[in-house]
mmCIF file of N, CA, C and O in Angstrom:
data_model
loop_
_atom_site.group_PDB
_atom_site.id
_atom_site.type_symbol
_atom_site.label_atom_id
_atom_site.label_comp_id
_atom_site.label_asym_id
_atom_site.label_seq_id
_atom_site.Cartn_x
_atom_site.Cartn_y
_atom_site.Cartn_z
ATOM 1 N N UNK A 1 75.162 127.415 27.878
ATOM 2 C CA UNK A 1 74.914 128.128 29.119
ATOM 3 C C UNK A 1 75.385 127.256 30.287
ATOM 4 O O UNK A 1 74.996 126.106 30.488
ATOM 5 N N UNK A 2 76.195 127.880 30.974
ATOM 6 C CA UNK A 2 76.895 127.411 31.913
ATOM 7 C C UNK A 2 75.954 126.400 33.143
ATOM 8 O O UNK A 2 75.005 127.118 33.457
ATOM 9 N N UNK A 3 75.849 124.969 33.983
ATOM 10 C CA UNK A 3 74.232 125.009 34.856
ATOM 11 C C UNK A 3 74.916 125.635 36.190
ATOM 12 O O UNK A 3 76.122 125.660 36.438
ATOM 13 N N UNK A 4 74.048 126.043 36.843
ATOM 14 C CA UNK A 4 73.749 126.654 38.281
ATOM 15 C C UNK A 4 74.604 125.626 39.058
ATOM 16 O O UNK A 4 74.933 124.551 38.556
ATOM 17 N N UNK A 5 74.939 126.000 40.278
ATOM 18 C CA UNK A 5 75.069 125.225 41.290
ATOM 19 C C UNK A 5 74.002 124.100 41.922
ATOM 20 O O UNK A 5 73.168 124.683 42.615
ATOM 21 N N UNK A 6 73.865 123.158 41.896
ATOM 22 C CA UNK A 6 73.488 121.803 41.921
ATOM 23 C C UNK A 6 71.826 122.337 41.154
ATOM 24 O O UNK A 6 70.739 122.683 41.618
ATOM 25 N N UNK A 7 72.251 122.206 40.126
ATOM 26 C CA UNK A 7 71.080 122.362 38.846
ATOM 27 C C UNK A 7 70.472 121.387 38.195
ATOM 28 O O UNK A 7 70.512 121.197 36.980
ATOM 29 N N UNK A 8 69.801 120.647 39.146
ATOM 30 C CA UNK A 8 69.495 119.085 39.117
ATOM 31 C C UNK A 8 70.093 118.550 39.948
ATOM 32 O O UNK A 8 71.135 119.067 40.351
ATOM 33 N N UNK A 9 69.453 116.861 40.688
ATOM 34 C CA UNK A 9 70.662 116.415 41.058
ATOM 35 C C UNK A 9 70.497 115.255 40.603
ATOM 36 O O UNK A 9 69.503 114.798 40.038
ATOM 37 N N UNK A 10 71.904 114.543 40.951
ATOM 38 C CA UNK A 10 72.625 113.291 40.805
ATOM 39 C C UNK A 10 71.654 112.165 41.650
ATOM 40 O O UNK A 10 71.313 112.250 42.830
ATOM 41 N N UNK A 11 71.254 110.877 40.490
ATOM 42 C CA UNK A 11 71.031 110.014 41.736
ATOM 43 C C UNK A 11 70.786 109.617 42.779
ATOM 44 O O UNK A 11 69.795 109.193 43.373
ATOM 45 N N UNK A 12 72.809 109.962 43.167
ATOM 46 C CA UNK A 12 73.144 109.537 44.874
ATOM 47 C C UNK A 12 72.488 111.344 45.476
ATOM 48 O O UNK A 12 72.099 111.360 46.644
ATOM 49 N N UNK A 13 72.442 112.095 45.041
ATOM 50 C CA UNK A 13 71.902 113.338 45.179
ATOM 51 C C UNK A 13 70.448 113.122 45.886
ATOM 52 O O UNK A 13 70.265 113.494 47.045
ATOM 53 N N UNK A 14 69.612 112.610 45.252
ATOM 54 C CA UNK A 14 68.299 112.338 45.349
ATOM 55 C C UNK A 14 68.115 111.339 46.238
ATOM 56 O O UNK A 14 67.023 111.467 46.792
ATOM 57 N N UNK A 15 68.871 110.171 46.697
ATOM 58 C CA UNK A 15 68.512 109.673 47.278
ATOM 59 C C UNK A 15 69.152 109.697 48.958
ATOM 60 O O UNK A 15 68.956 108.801 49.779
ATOM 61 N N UNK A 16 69.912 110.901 49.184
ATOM 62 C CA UNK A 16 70.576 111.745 50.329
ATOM 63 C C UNK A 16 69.603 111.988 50.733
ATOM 64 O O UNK A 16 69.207 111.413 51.747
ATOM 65 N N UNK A 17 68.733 113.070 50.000
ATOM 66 C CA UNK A 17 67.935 114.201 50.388
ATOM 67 C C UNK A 17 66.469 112.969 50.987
ATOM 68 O O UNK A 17 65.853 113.155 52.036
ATOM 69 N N UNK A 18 66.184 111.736 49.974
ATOM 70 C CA UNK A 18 65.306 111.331 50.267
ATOM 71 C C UNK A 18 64.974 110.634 51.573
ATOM 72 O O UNK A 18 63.915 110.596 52.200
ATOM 73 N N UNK A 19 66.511 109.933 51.890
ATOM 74 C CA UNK A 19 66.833 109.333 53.399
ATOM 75 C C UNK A 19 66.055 110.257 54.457
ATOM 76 O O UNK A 19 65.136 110.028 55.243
ATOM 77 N N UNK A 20 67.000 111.682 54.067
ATOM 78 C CA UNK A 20 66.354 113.401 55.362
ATOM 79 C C UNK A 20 64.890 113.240 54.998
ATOM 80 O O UNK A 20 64.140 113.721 55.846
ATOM 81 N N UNK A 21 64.377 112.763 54.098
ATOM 82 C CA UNK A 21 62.969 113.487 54.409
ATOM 83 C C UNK A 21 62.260 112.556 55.437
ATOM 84 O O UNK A 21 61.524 112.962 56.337
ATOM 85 N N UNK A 22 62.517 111.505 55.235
ATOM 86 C CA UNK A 22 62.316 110.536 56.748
ATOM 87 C C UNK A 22 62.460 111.224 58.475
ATOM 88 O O UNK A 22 61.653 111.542 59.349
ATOM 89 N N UNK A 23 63.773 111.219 58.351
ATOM 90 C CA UNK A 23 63.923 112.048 59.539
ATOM 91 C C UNK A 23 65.400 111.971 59.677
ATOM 92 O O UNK A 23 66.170 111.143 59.191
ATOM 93 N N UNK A 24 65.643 112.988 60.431
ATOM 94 C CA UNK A 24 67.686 113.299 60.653
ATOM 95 C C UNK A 24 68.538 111.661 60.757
ATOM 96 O O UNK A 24 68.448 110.680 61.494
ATOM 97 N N UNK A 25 69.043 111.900 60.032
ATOM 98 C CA UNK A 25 70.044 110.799 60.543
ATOM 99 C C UNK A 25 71.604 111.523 60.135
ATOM 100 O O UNK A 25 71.930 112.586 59.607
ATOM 101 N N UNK A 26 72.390 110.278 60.711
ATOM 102 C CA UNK A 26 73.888 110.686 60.086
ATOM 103 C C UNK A 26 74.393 109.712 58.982
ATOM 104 O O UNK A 26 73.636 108.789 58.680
ATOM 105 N N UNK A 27 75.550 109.816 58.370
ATOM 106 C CA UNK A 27 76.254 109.885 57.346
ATOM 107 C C UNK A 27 75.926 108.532 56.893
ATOM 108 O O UNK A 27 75.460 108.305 55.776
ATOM 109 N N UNK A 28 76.286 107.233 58.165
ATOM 110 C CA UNK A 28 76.389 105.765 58.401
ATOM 111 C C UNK A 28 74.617 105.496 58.249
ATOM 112 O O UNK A 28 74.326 104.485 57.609
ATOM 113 N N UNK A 29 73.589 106.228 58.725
ATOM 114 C CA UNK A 29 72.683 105.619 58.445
ATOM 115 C C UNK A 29 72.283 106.090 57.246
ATOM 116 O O UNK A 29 71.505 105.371 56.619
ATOM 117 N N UNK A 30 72.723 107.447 56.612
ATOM 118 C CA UNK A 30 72.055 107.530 55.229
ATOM 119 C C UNK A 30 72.228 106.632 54.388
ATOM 120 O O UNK A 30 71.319 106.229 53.663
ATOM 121 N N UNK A 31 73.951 105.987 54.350
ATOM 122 C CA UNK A 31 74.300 105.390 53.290
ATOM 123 C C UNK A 31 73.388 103.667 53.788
ATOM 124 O O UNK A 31 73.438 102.725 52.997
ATOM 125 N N UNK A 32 72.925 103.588 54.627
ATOM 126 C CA UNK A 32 72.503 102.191 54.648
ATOM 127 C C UNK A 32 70.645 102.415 54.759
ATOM 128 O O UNK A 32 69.981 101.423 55.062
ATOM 129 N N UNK A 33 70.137 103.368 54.569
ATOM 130 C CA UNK A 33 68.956 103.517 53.997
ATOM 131 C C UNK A 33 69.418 103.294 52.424
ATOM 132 O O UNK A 33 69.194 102.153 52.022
ATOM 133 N N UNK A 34 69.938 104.061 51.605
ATOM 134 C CA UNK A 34 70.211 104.232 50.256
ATOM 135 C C UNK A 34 70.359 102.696 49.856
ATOM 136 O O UNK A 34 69.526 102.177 49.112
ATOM 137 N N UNK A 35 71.508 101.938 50.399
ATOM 138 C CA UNK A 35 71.683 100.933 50.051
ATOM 139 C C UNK A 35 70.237 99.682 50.296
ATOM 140 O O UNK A 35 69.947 98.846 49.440
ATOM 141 N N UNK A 36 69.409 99.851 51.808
ATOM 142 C CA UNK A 36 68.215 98.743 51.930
ATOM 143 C C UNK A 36 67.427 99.383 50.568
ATOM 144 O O UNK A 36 67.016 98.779 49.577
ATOM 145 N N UNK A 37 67.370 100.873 50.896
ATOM 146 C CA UNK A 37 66.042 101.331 49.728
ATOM 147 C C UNK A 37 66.557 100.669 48.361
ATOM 148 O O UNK A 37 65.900 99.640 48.197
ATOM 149 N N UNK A 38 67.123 100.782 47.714
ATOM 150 C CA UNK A 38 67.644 100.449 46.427
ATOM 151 C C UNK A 38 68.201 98.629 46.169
ATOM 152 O O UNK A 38 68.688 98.128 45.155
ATOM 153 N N UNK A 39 67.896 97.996 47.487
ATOM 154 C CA UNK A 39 68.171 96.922 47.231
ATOM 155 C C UNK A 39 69.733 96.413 46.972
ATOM 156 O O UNK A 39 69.903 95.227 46.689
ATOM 157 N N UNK A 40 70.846 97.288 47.067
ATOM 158 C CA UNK A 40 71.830 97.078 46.864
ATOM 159 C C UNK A 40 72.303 97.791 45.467
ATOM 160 O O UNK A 40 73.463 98.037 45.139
ATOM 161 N N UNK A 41 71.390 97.995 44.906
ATOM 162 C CA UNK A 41 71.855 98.863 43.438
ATOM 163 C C UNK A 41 72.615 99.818 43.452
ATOM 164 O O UNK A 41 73.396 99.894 42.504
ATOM 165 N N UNK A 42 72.663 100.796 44.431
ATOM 166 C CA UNK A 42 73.313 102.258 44.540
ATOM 167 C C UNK A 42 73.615 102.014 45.854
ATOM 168 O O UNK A 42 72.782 101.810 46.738
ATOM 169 N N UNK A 43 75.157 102.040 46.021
ATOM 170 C CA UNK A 43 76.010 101.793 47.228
ATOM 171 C C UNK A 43 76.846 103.351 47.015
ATOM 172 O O UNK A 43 77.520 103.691 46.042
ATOM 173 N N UNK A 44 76.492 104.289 48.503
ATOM 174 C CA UNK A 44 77.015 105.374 48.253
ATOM 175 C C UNK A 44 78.871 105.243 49.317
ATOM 176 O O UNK A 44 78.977 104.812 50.465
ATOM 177 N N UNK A 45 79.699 105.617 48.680
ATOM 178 C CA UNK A 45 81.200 105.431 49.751
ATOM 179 C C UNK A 45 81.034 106.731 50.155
ATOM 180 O O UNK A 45 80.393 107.541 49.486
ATOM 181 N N UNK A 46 81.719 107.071 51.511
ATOM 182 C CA UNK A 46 82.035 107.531 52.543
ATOM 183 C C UNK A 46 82.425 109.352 51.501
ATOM 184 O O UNK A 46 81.955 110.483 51.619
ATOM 185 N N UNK A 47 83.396 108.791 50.648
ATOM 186 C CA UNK A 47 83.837 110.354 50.019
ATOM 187 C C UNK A 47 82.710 111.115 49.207
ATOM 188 O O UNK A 47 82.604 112.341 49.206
ATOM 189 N N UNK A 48 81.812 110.176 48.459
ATOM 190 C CA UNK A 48 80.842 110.563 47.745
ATOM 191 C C UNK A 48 79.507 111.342 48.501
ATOM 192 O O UNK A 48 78.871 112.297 48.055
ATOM 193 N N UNK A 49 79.350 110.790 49.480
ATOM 194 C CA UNK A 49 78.331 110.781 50.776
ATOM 195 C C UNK A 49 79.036 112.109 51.274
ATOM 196 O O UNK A 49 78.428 113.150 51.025
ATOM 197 N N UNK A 50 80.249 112.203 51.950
ATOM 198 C CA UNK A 50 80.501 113.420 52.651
ATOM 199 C C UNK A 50 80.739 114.412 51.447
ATOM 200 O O UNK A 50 80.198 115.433 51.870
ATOM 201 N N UNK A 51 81.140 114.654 50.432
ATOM 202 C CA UNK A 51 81.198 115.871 49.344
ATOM 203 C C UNK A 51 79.831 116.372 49.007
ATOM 204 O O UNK A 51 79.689 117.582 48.828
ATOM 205 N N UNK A 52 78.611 115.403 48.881
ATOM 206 C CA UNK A 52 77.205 115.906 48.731
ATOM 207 C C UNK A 52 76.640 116.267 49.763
ATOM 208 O O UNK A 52 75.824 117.178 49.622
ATOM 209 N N UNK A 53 76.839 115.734 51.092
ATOM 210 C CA UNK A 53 76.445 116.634 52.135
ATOM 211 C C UNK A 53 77.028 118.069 52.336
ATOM 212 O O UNK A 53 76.303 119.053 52.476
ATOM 213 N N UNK A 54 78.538 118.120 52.340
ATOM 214 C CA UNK A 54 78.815 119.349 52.151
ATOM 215 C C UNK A 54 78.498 120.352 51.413
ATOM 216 O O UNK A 54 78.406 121.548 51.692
ATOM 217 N N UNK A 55 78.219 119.387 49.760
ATOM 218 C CA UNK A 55 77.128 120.945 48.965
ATOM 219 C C UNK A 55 76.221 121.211 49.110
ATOM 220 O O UNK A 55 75.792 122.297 48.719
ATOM 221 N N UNK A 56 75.365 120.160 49.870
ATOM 222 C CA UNK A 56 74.261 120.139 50.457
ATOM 223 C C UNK A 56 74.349 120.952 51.801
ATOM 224 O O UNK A 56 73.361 121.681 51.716
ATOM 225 N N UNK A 57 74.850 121.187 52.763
ATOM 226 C CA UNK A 57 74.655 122.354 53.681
ATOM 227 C C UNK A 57 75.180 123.473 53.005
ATOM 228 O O UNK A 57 74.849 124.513 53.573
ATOM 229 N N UNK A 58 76.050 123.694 51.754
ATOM 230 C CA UNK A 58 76.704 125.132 51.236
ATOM 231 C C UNK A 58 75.549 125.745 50.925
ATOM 232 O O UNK A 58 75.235 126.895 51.235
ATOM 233 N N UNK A 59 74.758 124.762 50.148
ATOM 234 C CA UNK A 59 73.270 125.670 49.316
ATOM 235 C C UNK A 59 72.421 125.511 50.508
ATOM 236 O O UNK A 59 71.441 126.255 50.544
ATOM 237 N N UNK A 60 72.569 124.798 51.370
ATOM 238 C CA UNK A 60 71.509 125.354 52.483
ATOM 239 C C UNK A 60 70.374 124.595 52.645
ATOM 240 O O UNK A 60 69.481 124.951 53.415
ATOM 241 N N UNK A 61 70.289 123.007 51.626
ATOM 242 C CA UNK A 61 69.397 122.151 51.653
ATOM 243 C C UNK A 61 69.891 121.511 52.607
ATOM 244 O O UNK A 61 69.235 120.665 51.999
ATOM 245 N N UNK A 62 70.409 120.987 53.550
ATOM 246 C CA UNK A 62 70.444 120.514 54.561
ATOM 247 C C UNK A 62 71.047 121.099 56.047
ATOM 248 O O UNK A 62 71.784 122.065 55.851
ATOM 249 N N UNK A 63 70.946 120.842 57.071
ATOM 250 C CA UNK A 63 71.389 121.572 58.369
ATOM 251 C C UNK A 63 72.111 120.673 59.218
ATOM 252 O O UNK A 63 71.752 119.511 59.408
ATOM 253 N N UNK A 64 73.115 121.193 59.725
ATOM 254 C CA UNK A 64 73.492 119.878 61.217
ATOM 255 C C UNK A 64 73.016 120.679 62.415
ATOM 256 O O UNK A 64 73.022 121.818 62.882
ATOM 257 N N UNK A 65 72.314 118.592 62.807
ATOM 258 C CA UNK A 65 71.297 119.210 64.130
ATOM 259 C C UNK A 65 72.518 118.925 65.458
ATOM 260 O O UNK A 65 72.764 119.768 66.320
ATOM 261 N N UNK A 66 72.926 118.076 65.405
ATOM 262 C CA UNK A 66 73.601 117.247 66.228
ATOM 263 C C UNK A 66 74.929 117.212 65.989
ATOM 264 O O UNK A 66 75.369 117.449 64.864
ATOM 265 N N UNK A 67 75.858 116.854 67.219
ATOM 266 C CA UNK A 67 77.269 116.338 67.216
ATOM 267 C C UNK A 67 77.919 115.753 68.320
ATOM 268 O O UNK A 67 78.191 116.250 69.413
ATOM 269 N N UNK A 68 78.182 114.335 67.762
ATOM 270 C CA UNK A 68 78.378 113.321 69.101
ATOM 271 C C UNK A 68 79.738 113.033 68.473
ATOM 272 O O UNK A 68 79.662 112.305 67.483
ATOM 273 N N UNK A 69 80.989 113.438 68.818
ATOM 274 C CA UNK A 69 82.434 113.077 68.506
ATOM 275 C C UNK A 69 82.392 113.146 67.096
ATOM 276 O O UNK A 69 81.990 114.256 66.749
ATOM 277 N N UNK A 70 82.663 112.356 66.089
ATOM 278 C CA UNK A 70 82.802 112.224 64.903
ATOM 279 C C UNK A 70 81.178 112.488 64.324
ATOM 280 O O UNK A 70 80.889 113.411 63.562
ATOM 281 N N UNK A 71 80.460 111.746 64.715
ATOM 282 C CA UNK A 71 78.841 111.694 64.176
ATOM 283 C C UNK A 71 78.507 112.799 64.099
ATOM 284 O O UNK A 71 78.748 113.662 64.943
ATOM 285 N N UNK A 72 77.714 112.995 62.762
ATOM 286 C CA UNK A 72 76.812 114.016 62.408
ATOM 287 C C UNK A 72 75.849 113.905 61.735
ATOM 288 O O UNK A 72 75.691 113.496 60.584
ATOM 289 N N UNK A 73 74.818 114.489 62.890
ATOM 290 C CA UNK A 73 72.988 114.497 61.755
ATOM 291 C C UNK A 73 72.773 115.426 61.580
ATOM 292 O O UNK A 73 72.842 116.297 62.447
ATOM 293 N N UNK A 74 72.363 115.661 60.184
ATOM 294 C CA UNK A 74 71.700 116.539 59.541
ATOM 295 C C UNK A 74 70.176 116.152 59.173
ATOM 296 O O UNK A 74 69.838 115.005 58.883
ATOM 297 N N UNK A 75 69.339 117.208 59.220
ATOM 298 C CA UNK A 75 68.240 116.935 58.804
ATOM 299 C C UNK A 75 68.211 118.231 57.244
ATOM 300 O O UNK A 75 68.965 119.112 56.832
ATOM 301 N N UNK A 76 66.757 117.589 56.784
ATOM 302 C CA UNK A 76 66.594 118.780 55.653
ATOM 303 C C UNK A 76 66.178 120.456 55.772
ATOM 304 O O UNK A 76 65.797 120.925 56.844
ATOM 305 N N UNK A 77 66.231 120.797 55.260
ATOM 306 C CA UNK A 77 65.708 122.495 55.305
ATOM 307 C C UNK A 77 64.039 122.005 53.998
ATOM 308 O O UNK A 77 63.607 120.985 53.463
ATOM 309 N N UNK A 78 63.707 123.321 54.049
ATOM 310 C CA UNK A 78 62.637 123.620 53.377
ATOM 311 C C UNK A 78 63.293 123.905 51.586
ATOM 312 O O UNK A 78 62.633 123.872 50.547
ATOM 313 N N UNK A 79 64.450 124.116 51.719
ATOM 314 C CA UNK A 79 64.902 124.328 50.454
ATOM 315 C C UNK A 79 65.395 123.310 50.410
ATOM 316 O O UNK A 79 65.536 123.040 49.217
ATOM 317 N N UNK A 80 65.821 122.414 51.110
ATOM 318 C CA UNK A 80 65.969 120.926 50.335
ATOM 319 C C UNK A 80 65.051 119.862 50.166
ATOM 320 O O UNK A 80 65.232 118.824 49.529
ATOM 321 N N UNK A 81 63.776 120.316 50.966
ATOM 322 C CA UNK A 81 62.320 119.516 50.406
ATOM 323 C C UNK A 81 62.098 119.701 49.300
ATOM 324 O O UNK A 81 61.693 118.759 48.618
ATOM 325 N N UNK A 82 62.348 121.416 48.541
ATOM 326 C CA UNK A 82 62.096 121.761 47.430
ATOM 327 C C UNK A 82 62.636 121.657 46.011
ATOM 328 O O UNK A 82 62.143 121.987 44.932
ATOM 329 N N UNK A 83 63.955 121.022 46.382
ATOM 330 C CA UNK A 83 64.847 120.372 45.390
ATOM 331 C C UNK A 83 64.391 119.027 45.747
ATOM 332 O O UNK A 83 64.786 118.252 44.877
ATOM 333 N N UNK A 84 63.824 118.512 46.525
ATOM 334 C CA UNK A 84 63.608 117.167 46.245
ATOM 335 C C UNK A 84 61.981 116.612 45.835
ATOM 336 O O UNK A 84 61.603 115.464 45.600
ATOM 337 N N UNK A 85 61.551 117.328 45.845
ATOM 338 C CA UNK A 85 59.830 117.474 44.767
ATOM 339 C C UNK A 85 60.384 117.850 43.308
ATOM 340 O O UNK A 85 60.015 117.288 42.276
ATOM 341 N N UNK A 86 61.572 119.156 43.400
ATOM 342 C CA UNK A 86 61.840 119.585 42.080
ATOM 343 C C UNK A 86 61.952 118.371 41.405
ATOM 344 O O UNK A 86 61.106 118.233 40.522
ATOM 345 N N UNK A 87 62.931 117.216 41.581
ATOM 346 C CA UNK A 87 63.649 116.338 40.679
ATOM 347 C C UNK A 87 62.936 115.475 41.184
ATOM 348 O O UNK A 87 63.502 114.503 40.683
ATOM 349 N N UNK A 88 62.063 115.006 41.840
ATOM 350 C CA UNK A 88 60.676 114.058 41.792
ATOM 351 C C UNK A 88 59.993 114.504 40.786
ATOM 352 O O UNK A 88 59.568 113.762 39.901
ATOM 353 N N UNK A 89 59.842 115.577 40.809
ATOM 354 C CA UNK A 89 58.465 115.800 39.504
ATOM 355 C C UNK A 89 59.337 115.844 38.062
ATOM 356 O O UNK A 89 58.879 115.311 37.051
ATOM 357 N N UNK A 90 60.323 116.366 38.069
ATOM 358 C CA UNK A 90 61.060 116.213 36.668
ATOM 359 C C UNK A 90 61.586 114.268 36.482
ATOM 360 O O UNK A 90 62.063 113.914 35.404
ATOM 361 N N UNK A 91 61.472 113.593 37.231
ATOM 362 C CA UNK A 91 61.630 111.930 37.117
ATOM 363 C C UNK A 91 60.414 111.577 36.505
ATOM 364 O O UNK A 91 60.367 111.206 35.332
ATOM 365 N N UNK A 92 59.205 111.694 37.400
ATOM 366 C CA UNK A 92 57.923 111.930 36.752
ATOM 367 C C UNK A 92 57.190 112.167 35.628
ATOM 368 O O UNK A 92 56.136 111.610 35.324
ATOM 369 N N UNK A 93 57.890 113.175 34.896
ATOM 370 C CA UNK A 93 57.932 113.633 33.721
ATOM 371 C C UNK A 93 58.534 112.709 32.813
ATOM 372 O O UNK A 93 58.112 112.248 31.752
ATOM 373 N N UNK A 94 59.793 112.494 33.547
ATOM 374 C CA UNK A 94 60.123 111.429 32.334
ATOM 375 C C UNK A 94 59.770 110.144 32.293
ATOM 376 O O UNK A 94 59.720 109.490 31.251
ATOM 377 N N UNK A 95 59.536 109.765 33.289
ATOM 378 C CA UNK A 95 59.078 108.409 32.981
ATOM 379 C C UNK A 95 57.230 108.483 32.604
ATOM 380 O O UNK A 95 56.720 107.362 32.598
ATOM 381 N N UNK A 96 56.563 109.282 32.403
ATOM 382 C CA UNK A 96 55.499 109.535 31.863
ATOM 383 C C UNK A 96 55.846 109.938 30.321
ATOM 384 O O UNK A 96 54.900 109.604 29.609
ATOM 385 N N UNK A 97 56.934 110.570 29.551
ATOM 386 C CA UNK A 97 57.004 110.691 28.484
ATOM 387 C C UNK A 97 56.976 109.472 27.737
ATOM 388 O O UNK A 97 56.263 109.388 26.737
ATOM 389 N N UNK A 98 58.143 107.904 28.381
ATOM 390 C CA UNK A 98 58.865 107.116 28.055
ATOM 391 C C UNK A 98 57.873 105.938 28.009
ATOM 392 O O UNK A 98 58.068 104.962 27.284
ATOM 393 N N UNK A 99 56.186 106.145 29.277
ATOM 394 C CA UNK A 99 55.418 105.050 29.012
ATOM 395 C C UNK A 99 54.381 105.450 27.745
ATOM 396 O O UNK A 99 53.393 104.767 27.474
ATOM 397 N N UNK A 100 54.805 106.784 26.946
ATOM 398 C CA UNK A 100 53.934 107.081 26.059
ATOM 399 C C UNK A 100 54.262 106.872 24.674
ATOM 400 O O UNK A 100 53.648 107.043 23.621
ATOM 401 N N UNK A 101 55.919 106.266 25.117
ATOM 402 C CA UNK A 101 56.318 105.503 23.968
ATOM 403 C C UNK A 101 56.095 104.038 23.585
ATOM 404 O O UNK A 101 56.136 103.327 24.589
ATOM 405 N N UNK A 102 55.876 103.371 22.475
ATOM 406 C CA UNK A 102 56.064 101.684 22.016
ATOM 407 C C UNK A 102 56.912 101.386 22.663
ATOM 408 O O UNK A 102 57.786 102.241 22.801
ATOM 409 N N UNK A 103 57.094 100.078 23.365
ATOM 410 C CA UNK A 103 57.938 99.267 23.843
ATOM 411 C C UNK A 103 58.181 98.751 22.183
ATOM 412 O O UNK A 103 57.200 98.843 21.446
ATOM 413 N N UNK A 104 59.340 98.269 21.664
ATOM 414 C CA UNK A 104 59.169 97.760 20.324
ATOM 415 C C UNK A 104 60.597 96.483 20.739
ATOM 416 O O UNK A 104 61.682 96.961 21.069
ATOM 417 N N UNK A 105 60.467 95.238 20.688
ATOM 418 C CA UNK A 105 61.214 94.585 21.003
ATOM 419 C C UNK A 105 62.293 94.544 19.664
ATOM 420 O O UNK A 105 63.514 94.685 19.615
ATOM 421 N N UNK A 106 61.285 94.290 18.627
ATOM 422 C CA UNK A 106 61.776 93.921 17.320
ATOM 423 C C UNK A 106 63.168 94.671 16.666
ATOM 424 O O UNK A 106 64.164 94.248 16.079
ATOM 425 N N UNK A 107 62.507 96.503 17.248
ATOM 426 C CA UNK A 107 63.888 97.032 16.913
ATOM 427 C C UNK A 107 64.904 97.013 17.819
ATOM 428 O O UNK A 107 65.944 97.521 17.400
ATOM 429 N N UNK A 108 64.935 96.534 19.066
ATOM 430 C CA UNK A 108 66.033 96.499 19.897
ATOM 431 C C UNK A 108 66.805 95.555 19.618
ATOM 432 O O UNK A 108 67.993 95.585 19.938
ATOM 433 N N UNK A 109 66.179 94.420 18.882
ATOM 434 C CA UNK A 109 67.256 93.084 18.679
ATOM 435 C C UNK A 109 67.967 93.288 17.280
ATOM 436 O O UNK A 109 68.794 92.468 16.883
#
């Protein structure tokens, strides 16, 4: 079965939406929330960042509030709070399945 249009999201997906739930920013400060939040682990580039915002205003989870020359803030919609609880609570899930497993060192080595 074919998935939906952003039928889950990605990562850098999740952590877009999570920047907006803070409050509007643009493109330059999302990617440098993503990067302090994560410690440097998930570094989002400029093409990756602008293609998910764009599917992100197509489906309507995000809005542009603002426009100062090039700069643009978007904040979230109510349907992109709701994709972002969705795949909070499905993370949730899994990492509640995974602490209900043995850690087993023995077979990993």
């Amino acid at each position: 079965m074919p998935k939906k249009a952003l039928d889950g999201l990605t990562e850098s997906m999740f952590y877009v939406l999570m920047a907006l739930i803070r409050e509007p920013m643009c493109g330059i400060d999302i990617a440098a929330f993503i990067e302090q939040k994560t410690a440097g682990r998930l570094l989002i580039g400029p093409a990756t960042l602008y293609t998910i915002l764009g599917k992100f205003e197509t489906q309507r989870y995000i809005q542009e509030v603002a426009v100062d020359g090039r700069k643009r803030t978007y904040r979230i919609t109510e349907k992109g709070r709701e994709a972002y609880q969705t795949e909070w609570d499905r993370l949730r899930r899994c990492l509640a399945d995974a602490e209900s497993e043995p850690l087993c060192q023995e077979e990993i080595l």
